[in-house]
């Protein structure tokens, strides 16, 4: 029967699949060119202290400013960048640009604003990643303690020793680690005990209906308790309304991020939100 199924289930390489492959190859070529032409830019979104409403840091979000396509969002190019391996080069450009900007802002405002940068598994687990981070911090003058890397749960689930060593080396540098989209990935909490994690970022899926759905409120409350018992800081993402903010404040969430405070914006525009001396 298996043989029969095998025979009947072979995949035709259809015109639709061919078209998809062509699109992907075209995107990969375009990304390579975008790298050469230095078309990647960073937008910034505020991280706000829940209790005081003060801006205490920002998340760097990659955008591709394409002459032909306009501003391309990460959802449209990060997947191809990851598959093709180009993410390591793109990620480096983003990290350098963001660290340089954060270092400038720190000098200009005199405040220790924390910078969060997203990194994918492909980047984190290349052998030279720690060295890359170290070099960029040295070149830009950003204090390691002001840099936080956001990774998803699947990233820290690589339980091999090389991966673990990378995370420990980053921690030794003084760089912090946040789990992004917490609650949506592997539900094992094993890594919370075994990896040097500093921050949990509650996925916006739990924040959206927090005022209407008792389950979401319970889940957010549980994540805050869990985080705080482990000595971690807890951030809510996707905060869009005053009502959501009120719930998050009542539940003790440390930081909030979302359109309610600010949409991701280019550096010059984001700078208007900063506490100037
Ligand atoms: P993420 O790290 O979870 O980033 C949060 C996303 O939610 C961002 O989308 C942000 O613009 C959006 N967002 C912020 N506040 C709100 C809100 O109040 N409501 C709603 N509905 N959305 C909000 P964006 O910029 O399109 O980025 C999407 C994802 O792409 C990121 O999710 C991250 O996983 C990835 N990404 C972005 N930049 C980079 C990068 O430099 N490197 C890597 N590896 N991945 C990146
Ligand atoms: Mg993130
Ligand atoms: Mg997130
Ligand atoms: Mg997300």
CSV table of N, CA and C in Angstrom, one decimal, residues 6 34 38 43 81 91 95 98 111 120 127 129 169 172 177-178 181 195 199 221 225 243 248 261 275:
chain,number,residue,atom,x,y,z
A,6,UNK,N,2.9,5.8,-2.7
A,6,UNK,CA,4.1,6.5,-3.1
A,6,UNK,C,4.0,6.8,-4.6
A,34,UNK,N,20.3,44.8,-3.5
A,34,UNK,CA,19.9,45.7,-2.5
A,34,UNK,C,21.1,45.9,-1.4
A,38,UNK,N,23.2,49.1,-0.8
A,38,UNK,CA,23.0,49.7,0.6
A,38,UNK,C,21.6,50.3,0.8
A,43,UNK,N,14.0,51.1,10.9
A,43,UNK,CA,13.0,51.9,11.5
A,43,UNK,C,13.0,51.6,13.0
A,81,UNK,N,15.4,35.8,2.6
A,81,UNK,CA,16.8,36.1,3.1
A,81,UNK,C,17.3,34.9,3.9
A,91,UNK,N,21.5,41.0,8.2
A,91,UNK,CA,21.4,41.2,9.6
A,91,UNK,C,22.6,42.0,10.2
A,95,UNK,N,22.2,45.4,12.1
A,95,UNK,CA,22.8,45.5,13.5
A,95,UNK,C,23.8,46.7,13.6
A,98,UNK,N,21.8,50.1,13.4
A,98,UNK,CA,21.1,50.3,14.6
A,98,UNK,C,22.0,50.7,15.8
A,111,UNK,N,21.1,59.6,28.0
A,111,UNK,CA,20.3,58.6,28.6
A,111,UNK,C,20.7,57.2,28.1
A,120,UNK,N,17.8,36.1,13.6
A,120,UNK,CA,17.3,34.8,13.2
A,120,UNK,C,18.3,33.7,13.6
A,127,UNK,N,29.3,30.6,13.1
A,127,UNK,CA,30.5,30.5,14.1
A,127,UNK,C,31.0,31.9,14.4
A,129,UNK,N,29.4,34.7,14.8
A,129,UNK,CA,28.4,35.7,15.2
A,129,UNK,C,28.9,36.6,16.4
A,169,UNK,N,28.4,33.1,25.5
A,169,UNK,CA,29.4,34.1,25.1
A,169,UNK,C,28.8,35.5,25.0
A,172,UNK,N,28.2,36.7,28.3
A,172,UNK,CA,29.5,37.1,28.9
A,172,UNK,C,29.9,38.5,28.4
A,177,UNK,N,19.4,39.0,26.1
A,177,UNK,CA,18.7,38.1,25.2
A,177,UNK,C,17.2,38.2,25.6
A,178,UNK,N,16.3,38.4,24.6
A,178,UNK,CA,14.9,38.4,24.8
A,178,UNK,C,14.2,37.3,23.9
A,181,UNK,N,7.8,37.1,20.7
A,181,UNK,CA,6.6,36.3,20.4
A,181,UNK,C,6.4,35.2,21.4
A,195,UNK,N,19.1,28.6,29.5
A,195,UNK,CA,19.8,29.6,28.7
A,195,UNK,C,19.7,31.0,29.4
A,199,UNK,N,14.7,38.7,29.1
A,199,UNK,CA,13.4,39.3,28.8
A,199,UNK,C,12.4,38.4,28.1
A,221,UNK,N,-1.2,37.4,32.6
A,221,UNK,CA,-0.8,37.4,34.0
A,221,UNK,C,0.1,36.3,34.4
A,225,UNK,N,3.9,36.7,35.9
A,225,UNK,CA,4.4,36.0,37.1
A,225,UNK,C,5.6,35.1,36.9
A,243,UNK,N,-7.1,51.0,26.8
A,243,UNK,CA,-7.6,49.9,27.6
A,243,UNK,C,-6.6,48.7,27.7
A,248,UNK,N,-2.5,45.9,31.1
A,248,UNK,CA,-1.1,45.5,31.2
A,248,UNK,C,-0.5,46.1,32.5
A,261,UNK,N,1.7,53.9,21.3
A,261,UNK,CA,2.7,54.8,21.7
A,261,UNK,C,3.4,55.4,20.4
A,275,UNK,N,13.8,61.6,25.1
A,275,UNK,CA,13.9,62.6,26.2
A,275,UNK,C,15.2,63.4,25.9
